[in-house]
Structure formats: C-alpha cells, structure tokens
Coordinates of C-alpha atoms and ligand atoms in Angstrom, one line a residue:
M4 CA -105.8 -56.1 62.1
L5 CA -104.1 -53.3 60.2
E6 CA -106.4 -51.3 58.2
D7 CA -105.0 -49.9 54.9
K8 CA -104.7 -46.3 55.2
A9 CA -105.7 -44.3 52.2
P10 CA -102.5 -43.1 50.8
Q11 CA -101.8 -39.4 51.4
K12 CA -102.2 -37.0 48.5
T13 CA -100.3 -33.9 49.1
D14 CA -100.9 -31.1 46.5
I15 CA -97.7 -30.2 45.0
A16 CA -98.8 -26.6 44.7
S17 CA -98.6 -26.3 48.4
L18 CA -94.8 -26.7 48.4
G19 CA -94.1 -24.3 45.4
E20 CA -91.5 -25.1 42.9
F21 CA -88.5 -24.3 45.0
G22 CA -89.9 -26.3 48.0
L23 CA -90.5 -29.3 45.7
I24 CA -86.9 -29.2 44.4
S25 CA -85.3 -28.9 47.7
H26 CA -87.7 -31.4 49.1
L27 CA -87.0 -34.0 46.5
T28 CA -83.2 -33.6 46.3
Q29 CA -82.5 -33.2 50.1
Y30 CA -81.4 -36.9 50.6
F31 CA -79.0 -37.0 47.6
T32 CA -75.3 -36.8 48.5
I33 CA -72.3 -36.1 46.4
T34 CA -69.8 -38.6 46.2
Q35 CA -67.8 -37.8 42.8
N36 CA -64.6 -35.9 42.9
S37 CA -65.3 -34.4 39.6
T38 CA -68.6 -32.7 41.1
V39 CA -67.5 -29.2 42.1
K40 CA -71.2 -27.8 42.5
G41 CA -74.3 -29.8 42.4
V42 CA -77.9 -28.8 42.8
G43 CA -78.7 -25.1 44.0
D44 CA -77.1 -22.6 41.6
D45 CA -77.8 -21.6 37.8
C46 CA -75.5 -24.6 36.5
A47 CA -73.7 -27.6 38.0
V48 CA -69.8 -27.4 37.9
L49 CA -67.7 -30.4 36.9
D50 CA -64.1 -30.9 36.9
A51 CA -63.0 -33.9 34.6
K52 CA -59.3 -33.5 35.6
G53 CA -57.9 -34.2 32.2
L54 CA -60.4 -37.0 31.0
K55 CA -62.8 -36.5 28.1
T56 CA -66.5 -35.7 29.1
L57 CA -69.2 -37.8 27.7
V58 CA -72.9 -36.5 27.7
T59 CA -76.1 -38.4 26.8
T60 CA -79.9 -37.8 27.0
D61 CA -83.0 -39.7 27.1
L62 CA -86.6 -38.3 27.4
L63 CA -89.5 -40.6 28.5
V64 CA -93.0 -39.8 27.8
E65 CA -96.0 -41.4 29.6
G66 CA -98.1 -43.6 27.2
I67 CA -95.2 -43.8 24.7
H68 CA -92.2 -45.1 26.5
F69 CA -93.9 -46.2 29.8
N70 CA -97.3 -47.1 31.3
L71 CA -97.8 -46.5 34.8
S72 CA -100.6 -49.1 35.2
Y73 CA -97.7 -51.7 35.5
M74 CA -94.6 -49.7 36.0
P75 CA -94.4 -48.4 39.6
L76 CA -93.1 -44.9 39.8
K77 CA -90.1 -45.9 41.8
H78 CA -89.2 -48.5 39.1
L79 CA -89.7 -45.8 36.6
G80 CA -87.2 -43.4 38.2
Y81 CA -84.7 -46.3 38.5
K82 CA -85.1 -47.4 34.8
A83 CA -85.0 -43.7 33.7
V84 CA -81.5 -43.6 35.2
M85 CA -80.4 -47.1 33.9
V86 CA -81.1 -46.2 30.3
N87 CA -78.8 -43.4 30.4
L88 CA -76.0 -44.9 32.5
S89 CA -76.2 -47.9 29.8
D90 CA -75.4 -45.4 27.1
V91 CA -72.4 -44.1 28.9
Y92 CA -71.0 -47.6 29.7
A93 CA -71.7 -48.4 25.9
M94 CA -68.6 -46.0 25.4
N95 CA -66.5 -47.8 27.8
A96 CA -66.7 -44.7 30.2
E97 CA -67.6 -44.3 33.8
A98 CA -70.8 -42.5 34.6
S99 CA -70.4 -39.8 37.4
Q100 CA -73.3 -37.3 37.3
I101 CA -77.0 -37.1 36.1
T102 CA -79.5 -34.3 35.7
V103 CA -83.2 -35.2 35.9
S104 CA -86.0 -33.0 34.4
I105 CA -89.7 -33.8 35.0
A106 CA -93.0 -32.4 33.7
L107 CA -96.1 -33.2 36.0
S108 CA -99.8 -33.0 35.4
N109 CA -101.8 -32.0 38.3
R110 CA -102.7 -35.7 38.5
F111 CA -99.6 -36.3 40.5
P112 CA -99.5 -35.7 44.2
L113 CA -96.3 -35.1 46.1
E114 CA -96.1 -38.8 47.3
A115 CA -96.1 -40.0 43.7
V116 CA -93.0 -37.6 42.8
E117 CA -91.3 -38.9 45.9
E118 CA -91.8 -42.5 44.8
L119 CA -90.1 -41.6 41.5
Y120 CA -87.1 -40.0 43.2
S121 CA -86.6 -42.8 45.6
G122 CA -86.0 -44.9 42.6
I123 CA -83.8 -42.2 41.1
Q124 CA -81.8 -42.1 44.4
L125 CA -81.4 -45.8 44.6
A126 CA -80.0 -45.9 41.0
C127 CA -77.6 -42.9 42.2
E128 CA -76.3 -44.7 45.1
K129 CA -76.0 -48.1 43.6
Y130 CA -74.2 -46.6 40.7
N131 CA -72.3 -44.1 42.3
V132 CA -73.5 -41.1 40.4
D133 CA -74.3 -37.6 41.6
L134 CA -77.5 -35.8 40.9
V135 CA -76.4 -32.4 40.0
G136 CA -79.3 -30.6 38.4
G137 CA -82.6 -30.6 36.5
D138 CA -85.7 -28.8 35.8
T139 CA -89.1 -28.9 37.2
T140 CA -92.3 -27.9 35.3
S141 CA -96.0 -28.8 34.8
S142 CA -97.5 -30.6 31.8
T143 CA -101.1 -30.6 30.7
K144 CA -101.3 -34.3 30.5
G145 CA -99.2 -37.0 32.1
L146 CA -95.5 -37.4 33.2
L147 CA -92.4 -36.6 31.3
I148 CA -89.1 -37.6 32.5
S149 CA -85.7 -36.6 30.9
V150 CA -82.6 -37.7 32.2
T151 CA -79.1 -36.6 31.1
A152 CA -76.0 -38.7 32.1
I153 CA -72.4 -37.4 32.1
G154 CA -69.5 -39.6 32.2
H155 CA -65.7 -39.5 31.9
A156 CA -63.0 -41.7 30.1
E157 CA -59.4 -41.5 28.9
D158 CA -59.4 -40.5 25.3
D159 CA -57.9 -44.0 24.1
K160 CA -60.3 -46.0 26.0
I161 CA -63.6 -44.5 24.5
T162 CA -65.3 -47.0 22.3
Y163 CA -67.2 -45.9 19.3
R164 CA -69.8 -47.7 17.1
N165 CA -67.8 -47.1 13.8
T166 CA -64.5 -48.7 14.5
A167 CA -65.3 -52.4 14.2
K168 CA -62.8 -54.4 11.9
E169 CA -63.2 -57.3 9.6
N170 CA -62.4 -60.6 11.6
D171 CA -62.9 -59.0 14.8
L172 CA -65.2 -61.2 17.3
L173 CA -68.6 -60.0 18.2
V174 CA -69.3 -60.4 21.9
V175 CA -72.5 -59.8 24.0
T176 CA -72.9 -59.5 27.7
G177 CA -75.6 -61.4 29.9
D178 CA -78.5 -62.8 28.1
L179 CA -81.2 -61.6 25.5
G180 CA -84.8 -61.4 25.1
A181 CA -86.0 -61.5 28.8
A182 CA -87.2 -57.8 29.2
Y183 CA -89.4 -58.2 25.9
L184 CA -91.0 -61.3 27.5
G185 CA -91.5 -59.6 30.7
F186 CA -93.4 -56.8 29.0
Q187 CA -95.4 -59.6 27.2
V188 CA -96.3 -61.2 30.5
L189 CA -97.2 -58.0 32.1
E190 CA -99.3 -56.9 29.2
R191 CA -101.2 -60.2 29.5
E192 CA -101.7 -60.0 33.2
K193 CA -103.1 -56.5 32.7
Q194 CA -105.6 -57.7 30.4
V195 CA -106.5 -60.6 32.6
F196 CA -107.0 -58.1 35.6
E197 CA -109.1 -55.8 33.6
V198 CA -111.5 -58.6 32.9
D199 CA -111.6 -59.8 36.4
P200 CA -110.0 -57.7 39.1
N201 CA -110.3 -60.5 41.6
N202 CA -107.9 -62.6 39.4
Q203 CA -104.5 -62.3 41.2
P204 CA -101.6 -63.2 38.8
D205 CA -99.3 -66.0 39.7
L206 CA -95.9 -64.5 38.3
D207 CA -93.6 -66.8 40.0
E208 CA -92.3 -68.6 37.0
Y209 CA -91.7 -65.2 35.3
T210 CA -89.6 -63.5 37.9
Y211 CA -86.4 -62.9 36.1
L212 CA -88.5 -61.8 33.0
I213 CA -90.3 -59.2 34.9
E214 CA -87.2 -58.1 36.9
R215 CA -85.5 -57.4 33.6
Q216 CA -88.4 -55.5 32.3
L217 CA -89.3 -53.4 35.3
K218 CA -85.7 -53.2 36.9
P219 CA -83.0 -53.4 34.2
E220 CA -79.4 -52.9 35.5
A221 CA -76.8 -50.9 33.3
R222 CA -73.6 -53.0 32.8
K223 CA -71.3 -50.9 34.9
D224 CA -69.5 -54.1 35.9
I225 CA -68.5 -54.9 32.3
V226 CA -66.5 -51.5 31.9
K227 CA -64.6 -52.7 35.0
I228 CA -64.2 -56.2 33.7
L229 CA -62.8 -55.1 30.4
H230 CA -60.4 -52.7 32.2
D231 CA -59.3 -55.5 34.5
L232 CA -58.7 -57.8 31.6
E233 CA -57.0 -55.0 29.7
V234 CA -59.3 -55.4 26.8
V235 CA -60.6 -52.2 24.9
P236 CA -63.1 -53.3 22.4
T237 CA -62.8 -52.1 18.9
S238 CA -66.5 -51.0 18.9
M239 CA -69.4 -51.2 21.3
I240 CA -73.1 -50.3 21.7
D241 CA -75.8 -51.0 24.3
I242 CA -78.9 -53.2 23.4
S243 CA -81.9 -51.1 23.7
D244 CA -83.7 -52.0 20.5
G245 CA -82.5 -55.5 20.1
L246 CA -79.3 -57.5 19.1
S247 CA -80.2 -57.3 15.4
S248 CA -80.8 -53.6 15.2
E249 CA -77.7 -52.9 17.2
A250 CA -75.5 -55.2 15.3
I251 CA -76.6 -53.5 12.1
H252 CA -75.6 -50.1 13.5
I253 CA -72.3 -51.3 14.3
C254 CA -71.8 -53.0 10.8
Q255 CA -73.2 -50.0 8.9
Q256 CA -71.2 -47.5 10.7
S257 CA -68.0 -49.5 10.6
K258 CA -68.5 -50.6 7.0
V259 CA -68.2 -54.2 7.9
G260 CA -70.5 -57.3 7.8
C261 CA -71.2 -59.9 10.5
N262 CA -72.0 -63.5 10.9
I263 CA -74.1 -64.3 14.1
Y264 CA -74.5 -67.9 15.0
E265 CA -78.0 -68.9 16.2
D266 CA -76.7 -71.6 18.6
K267 CA -74.5 -69.3 20.5
L268 CA -77.3 -66.6 21.5
P269 CA -77.2 -66.5 25.3
L270 CA -80.9 -67.5 26.6
D271 CA -82.0 -67.6 30.1
P272 CA -84.1 -70.8 30.8
Q273 CA -87.2 -68.8 31.5
V274 CA -86.8 -67.1 28.1
I275 CA -86.9 -70.6 26.5
S276 CA -89.9 -72.0 28.5
T277 CA -91.9 -68.7 28.1
C278 CA -91.3 -68.7 24.4
E279 CA -92.6 -72.2 24.3
E280 CA -95.8 -71.0 26.3
F281 CA -96.5 -67.9 24.3
D282 CA -95.5 -69.7 20.9
L283 CA -92.7 -67.4 19.9
N284 CA -89.5 -68.2 18.5
S285 CA -86.7 -67.7 21.0
T286 CA -84.2 -66.5 18.4
T287 CA -86.7 -63.9 17.1
V288 CA -87.1 -62.8 20.8
A289 CA -83.2 -62.8 21.2
L290 CA -82.7 -60.7 18.0
N291 CA -85.4 -58.3 18.2
G292 CA -86.8 -58.1 21.8
G293 CA -85.1 -55.0 22.9
E294 CA -84.8 -53.3 26.2
D295 CA -82.1 -55.9 27.6
Y296 CA -79.5 -53.0 28.2
E297 CA -76.8 -55.5 27.6
L298 CA -73.7 -54.5 25.9
L299 CA -72.7 -55.6 22.4
F300 CA -69.1 -55.2 21.4
T301 CA -66.3 -56.2 19.0
I302 CA -62.8 -57.3 19.9
A303 CA -59.7 -58.2 18.0
Q304 CA -59.2 -62.0 17.8
S305 CA -56.0 -61.6 19.7
D306 CA -57.9 -60.6 22.8
F307 CA -60.0 -63.8 22.7
D308 CA -57.8 -65.7 25.3
K309 CA -58.5 -62.7 27.7
I310 CA -62.4 -63.0 27.6
K311 CA -62.5 -66.7 27.1
G312 CA -64.5 -68.5 30.0
N313 CA -65.9 -65.1 31.5
P314 CA -69.5 -66.0 32.5
H315 CA -70.7 -62.5 31.6
L316 CA -69.3 -62.7 28.0
T317 CA -70.5 -64.7 25.1
V318 CA -68.8 -64.6 21.6
I319 CA -71.7 -64.9 19.1
G320 CA -70.0 -64.3 15.8
H321 CA -67.5 -62.3 14.0
M322 CA -67.3 -59.4 11.6
T323 CA -66.8 -60.0 7.9
D324 CA -66.3 -57.8 4.9
E325 CA -69.0 -55.4 4.1
A326 CA -70.1 -57.2 0.9
S327 CA -70.8 -60.4 2.8
G328 CA -73.6 -58.5 4.5
M329 CA -75.2 -59.2 8.0
N330 CA -76.2 -62.6 8.5
L331 CA -77.6 -65.1 10.9
I332 CA -76.2 -68.6 10.8
T333 CA -79.1 -70.9 11.7
R334 CA -78.8 -73.8 14.2
G335 CA -78.4 -77.2 12.7
S336 CA -78.8 -76.4 8.9
N337 CA -76.1 -73.6 9.1
Q338 CA -78.1 -71.5 6.7
S339 CA -77.0 -68.1 6.1
V340 CA -80.1 -65.7 6.6
P341 CA -79.6 -61.8 6.2
L342 CA -80.3 -60.1 9.5
T343 CA -82.2 -57.3 7.9
A344 CA -84.8 -59.9 6.5
Q345 CA -85.4 -61.2 10.1
G346 CA -88.4 -58.9 10.7
W347 CA -90.9 -59.9 13.5
N348 CA -93.5 -61.1 10.8
A349 CA -90.9 -63.3 9.0
L350 CA -90.0 -65.2 12.0
L351 CA -93.4 -65.6 13.4
D352 CA -94.1 -67.3 10.2
Q353 CA -91.3 -69.4 10.5
N354 CA -92.3 -70.3 14.0
T355 CA -95.7 -71.6 12.9
D356 CA -94.1 -73.9 10.6
S357 CA -91.9 -75.6 13.5
Ligands
ADP19 P1 -83.2 -22.1 36.9 O1 -84.6 -21.1 37.1 O2 -82.1 -21.4 37.1 O3 -83.4 -22.9 35.9 P2 -84.4 -24.0 38.9 O4 -85.2 -23.1 39.8 O5 -85.0 -24.7 37.7 O6 -83.2 -23.1 38.2 O7 -83.5 -24.9 39.5 C1 -82.7 -24.6 40.7 C2 -81.8 -25.7 40.9 O8 -82.4 -27.0 41.2 C3 -80.8 -25.9 39.9 O9 -79.4 -26.5 40.4 C4 -81.3 -27.2 39.0 O10 -80.5 -27.9 38.2 C5 -82.1 -28.0 40.2 N1 -83.2 -28.7 39.8 C6 -84.4 -28.1 39.2 N2 -85.3 -29.1 39.1 C7 -84.7 -30.2 39.6 C8 -85.1 -31.7 39.5 N3 -86.3 -31.9 39.0 N4 -84.2 -32.6 39.9 C9 -83.1 -32.1 40.5 N5 -82.5 -30.8 40.5 C10 -83.4 -30.0 39.9
MG20 MG1 -84.9 -24.4 35.6

C-alpha cells in the first residue's frame, strides 16, 4: 500500500526573491505577438499594433475575498486570472497579457506558491494570455494576490457601460446563481466537517455549483461569438456582483431604465433543486448571487435575429426610458417590482410566504 508522504515544505527564504521569481515563471511561454518583452527586465514591453489597449486590476486578500480552507491554491490562482480576464471580455476586447503580484506570509512554503502558479499557468494556457511581469513581496499575515490584465481591441468594437439605449434588448450569457449556491454548499460542508472531521461530504449532486464557485470560466467565447455574428453590443458589463447590481450599473450610467422578466432568467437545474433544499428563492439567487462571471449586454432590436436561438445567449428583458425605472416583471402575476427594492431580505421574506 502507498503511504501518504508528508507534503514537502521548502522554505522560500532558501531560494531568495530572484530565485523564487525565476522558479515560478520558468514554465510560462510567450505566445502573443503583442508581447515584445515579458518577465526579466524593469518593464514588460508590448506592441498593440494600432489597437486600443485596455487595462484592469483586481486585488484579492485572504480572509476577505477567499478562504483557503475550501479554496485550493491552484483554483485560487486560476480564479484570480479569470476575474480579470472577465473584465477585459466585458469590454468586447481580447485579453493578451497579465501581471501577477503576490505578498506571502512565512506560513507559505514554496510548494504552496507552486500550486498557486500552476493554476495561473493553466489559465494562461487555456486563455492564451502571456504572463509578462509582477512583483513578489512578503506580508505579516496571509496571502495577497493582485492580477492586472491587459487586452486589445479595435476602437469601434470596445463596449462600455454607459451606452445602452432605450428599446435595446438586455441579454445575459450562460446561467445565473450557481456560483453563489456553490459557496453556500461549501460553507455548509465546512461547518459539518468542523463538527465531525470523519464526516466525508457527498457533493455529487452539487458538482456544477461547486465548479462554478471554485473554477469559474471567463466568457472569452462570447467575444468570438459576437464577432462571428457581427453583433457589437450597445453596452456590456460582467456579472461579478449579481445580475441586479450589474443591470443597475448599465441603467444608471446609460441613463435608461429596464424591465427584466423573471420567467426568462436562465437557471441550471442544480440551482433550482438546491434552492428548494436550502429554502431559497431562485430569483433572489439569480439576481443577487454574484461571482457568476457571465456577461450582461444590450443590443439593438435590429440585431435580435442574429442572436436568436444561440444556446449561450438569453434575452431577459429590454431597456426603457429612465423615468420608468429598473424593474423585475414577476412570473405569472406580471407585477412590476423595482429592482432596487429586491434586497436579499425582502426576497427572503417573500420566500417564506410561498
Ligand atoms: P524590480 O525590482 O525592478 O521591481 P523585480 O525583481 O520585482 O523587479 O522583478 C523582476 C522581474 O520579474 C520583472 O520582470 C517582474 O515583472 C517579474 N516578476 C516579479 N515578481 C513576479 C511574479 N510574482 N510573477 C511574475 N513575474 C514577476
Ligand atoms: Mg518589483
């Protein structure tokens, strides 16, 4: 029988800062034509060849944005890249480079940082982006990871949040609410485990939800689909904080209103069954769940025929004039409920009545 070997724990200090950087980056390759110089000098050098350059950064802090008791380091590395690529795709641009900065407490051995970088590398390979730089330092407590993503696009394809028009259709990719429920399932299992460490969780019926929480995928494919369909959205945003919050961003910045139809919200069957089990309202979860990293965009009505029937895209509503406000049109009763009033508590109350 194979015995479990104690995991090796190499002290990072034994490599030194430069040893660590070259160790971590040695297996990353450069594939983008726009990368002139990657890791190794004072700056990376990029050549966008006439395209506009887009830049976005996210900082993730242990205990605030992630919890390592159920987030494996490899997944964390992957997700840290995804949340940034998602922002680039939300501008209808192609992501081409990232930089990664980390601060580590002495609790992290080399093997832990290797795990983190294996997730980053997987993301780079799968999404065809180059790691071109970063910074490495220590922290007194915990892990911090900051990723910057760089993308490129033709000027007239870049899609902002403030350019939606009245009567445009509101479209969402994929399905909603699964990442939030994945988080709820993991939290519950963690508590069960803390009470009885011999209690092995059976997570089979939640695989999709947990994958959406631990291994989100940014919608690079949508940028290509839109390009192939010759559709340039009139506005776009990625769904990191929940559909409701992102729709409100588009409306407020574009000075329009919207109607979102409850019966159009795309839900995975695992979302529906798990909402029943947890006694949650699936509409609340879809509207406010967050971390889905789907894209929410508006298109001119004249583009509807081009997107009709595409399995990745669901028309969930349309834009109205600003004075009409932002509303959810409820299933069955066709009531118009202001989106701003759909707080978590309001819907939980509604849920206990049903
Ligand atoms: P400087 O002292 O000029 O800031 P560094 O020694 O921090 O340079 O970095 C040397 C090179 O390694 C640079 O190209 C930098 O972008 C890259 N680099 C540093 N830390 C990381 C990291 N964690 N991941 C990827 N590249 C890194
Ligand atoms: Mg530095």
